[in-house]
Amino acid sequence: MTTQLFYIPATAELEGNPELHQHLIPASYHRVTAVGSVYRLQNGELDESIIQTLTSCVNKGLQEDQEVMKWLQVMRDNAPEGFESFIDNVINWQQRTEQTLSAARQLIGQMGYDTEDQNDYVSY
């Protein structure tokens, strides 16, 4: 939805949108990698590195999401008249996304795994 704003003349230069995408892209990568790790675990792969990948991606996704939300607030504050509800809708989607990753982190912890990122490996 935020990419769409680049193609609408009234929002093409919306303050915060380029900065948002600097965090949204890696956040999306981490979400996809986390989901892929879960699929692998569900299919019987049990290597510790999969758990570490999952944990790292959940944590890094949440970190990036904090920045995404920060820039969404900037975008909402600077949205042209008539686009406030569009940005509010994006914020609602973002909040649900964050809740999903937070729930994943809780489940990882309930499974007995450490939910703290144990390395500084950047996976993108």
Coordinates of C-alpha atoms in Angstrom, one line a residue:
M1 CA 0.0 0.0 0.0
T2 CA 2.8 2.4 0.8
T3 CA 4.5 1.7 -2.5
Q4 CA 1.2 2.7 -4.2
L5 CA 1.7 6.2 -2.7
F6 CA 4.7 6.8 -4.9
Y7 CA 2.5 6.6 -7.9
I8 CA -0.3 8.9 -6.8
P9 CA 0.6 12.5 -7.7
A10 CA -0.7 13.9 -4.4
T11 CA 1.4 11.5 -2.3
A12 CA 4.4 10.9 -4.6
E13 CA 6.6 13.0 -2.4
L14 CA 5.0 12.2 0.9
E15 CA 7.5 12.8 3.7
G16 CA 8.5 9.6 5.4
N17 CA 7.7 7.2 2.7
P18 CA 11.2 6.6 1.3
E19 CA 12.5 6.3 4.9
L20 CA 9.7 3.8 5.7
H21 CA 10.8 1.6 2.8
Q22 CA 14.4 1.5 4.0
H23 CA 13.0 -0.4 7.0
L24 CA 9.9 -2.1 5.4
I25 CA 12.0 -4.0 2.9
P26 CA 14.3 -5.7 5.4
A27 CA 11.3 -6.2 7.8
S28 CA 9.6 -8.1 5.0
Y29 CA 12.6 -10.2 4.3
H30 CA 12.9 -11.2 7.9
R31 CA 9.2 -12.1 8.1
V32 CA 9.5 -14.3 5.0
T33 CA 12.6 -16.0 6.3
A34 CA 10.9 -16.6 9.7
V35 CA 7.9 -18.2 8.0
G36 CA 10.2 -20.3 5.9
S37 CA 12.0 -21.5 9.1
V38 CA 8.7 -22.4 10.7
Y39 CA 7.7 -24.5 7.6
R40 CA 11.0 -26.3 7.8
L41 CA 10.5 -27.1 11.4
Q42 CA 6.9 -28.2 10.7
N43 CA 8.3 -30.6 8.1
G44 CA 10.6 -32.3 10.6
E45 CA 13.9 -30.4 10.1
L46 CA 15.2 -29.9 13.6
D47 CA 18.6 -28.3 13.2
E48 CA 19.5 -25.7 15.8
S49 CA 20.5 -23.3 13.1
I50 CA 16.9 -23.2 11.9
I51 CA 15.8 -22.1 15.4
Q52 CA 18.5 -19.5 15.5
T53 CA 17.5 -18.2 12.1
L54 CA 13.8 -18.1 13.2
T55 CA 14.7 -16.3 16.4
S56 CA 17.0 -13.8 14.7
C57 CA 14.5 -13.0 12.0
V58 CA 11.7 -12.5 14.4
N59 CA 13.8 -10.1 16.5
K60 CA 15.2 -8.2 13.6
G61 CA 11.8 -8.0 12.0
L62 CA 10.4 -6.5 15.2
Q63 CA 13.3 -4.0 15.3
E64 CA 12.7 -2.9 11.7
D65 CA 8.9 -2.7 12.4
Q66 CA 9.6 -0.1 15.1
E67 CA 11.2 2.1 12.5
V68 CA 8.4 1.4 10.1
M69 CA 5.8 2.6 12.6
K70 CA 7.9 5.7 13.3
W71 CA 7.8 6.7 9.6
L72 CA 4.2 5.8 9.3
Q73 CA 3.5 8.4 12.0
V74 CA 5.5 10.9 10.0
M75 CA 3.5 10.0 6.9
R76 CA 0.2 10.4 8.6
D77 CA 1.2 13.8 10.0
N78 CA 2.1 14.9 6.5
A79 CA -0.6 13.2 4.5
P80 CA -2.5 15.4 2.1
E81 CA -6.2 15.9 2.9
G82 CA -8.2 12.8 2.1
F83 CA -5.3 10.3 2.6
E84 CA -5.3 10.2 6.4
S85 CA -7.6 7.1 6.5
F86 CA -5.4 5.4 3.9
I87 CA -2.4 5.8 6.2
D88 CA -4.5 4.8 9.2
N89 CA -5.4 1.6 7.3
V90 CA -1.7 0.9 6.7
I91 CA -1.0 1.5 10.4
N92 CA -3.6 -1.1 11.3
W93 CA -2.1 -3.6 8.9
Q94 CA 1.4 -2.9 10.4
Q95 CA 0.1 -3.3 14.0
R96 CA -1.4 -6.7 13.1
T97 CA 1.9 -7.7 11.5
E98 CA 3.8 -6.7 14.6
Q99 CA 1.4 -8.7 16.8
T100 CA 2.0 -11.8 14.7
L101 CA 5.8 -11.5 15.1
S102 CA 5.4 -10.8 18.8
A103 CA 3.2 -13.9 19.2
A104 CA 5.9 -15.9 17.3
R105 CA 8.6 -14.7 19.7
Q106 CA 6.4 -15.8 22.6
L107 CA 5.8 -19.3 21.1
I108 CA 9.6 -19.7 20.6
G109 CA 10.1 -18.9 24.2
Q110 CA 7.3 -21.3 25.3
M111 CA 9.0 -24.0 23.2
G112 CA 12.0 -23.6 25.5
Y113 CA 14.3 -21.7 23.2
D114 CA 16.1 -18.5 24.0
T115 CA 14.3 -15.6 22.3
E116 CA 17.3 -13.3 22.4
D117 CA 19.4 -12.9 19.2
Q118 CA 22.6 -14.8 19.9
N119 CA 24.7 -13.5 17.1
D120 CA 25.2 -10.3 15.1
Y121 CA 24.8 -12.0 11.7
V122 CA 22.9 -9.8 9.3
S123 CA 21.0 -12.1 7.0
Y124 CA 20.2 -9.8 4.1

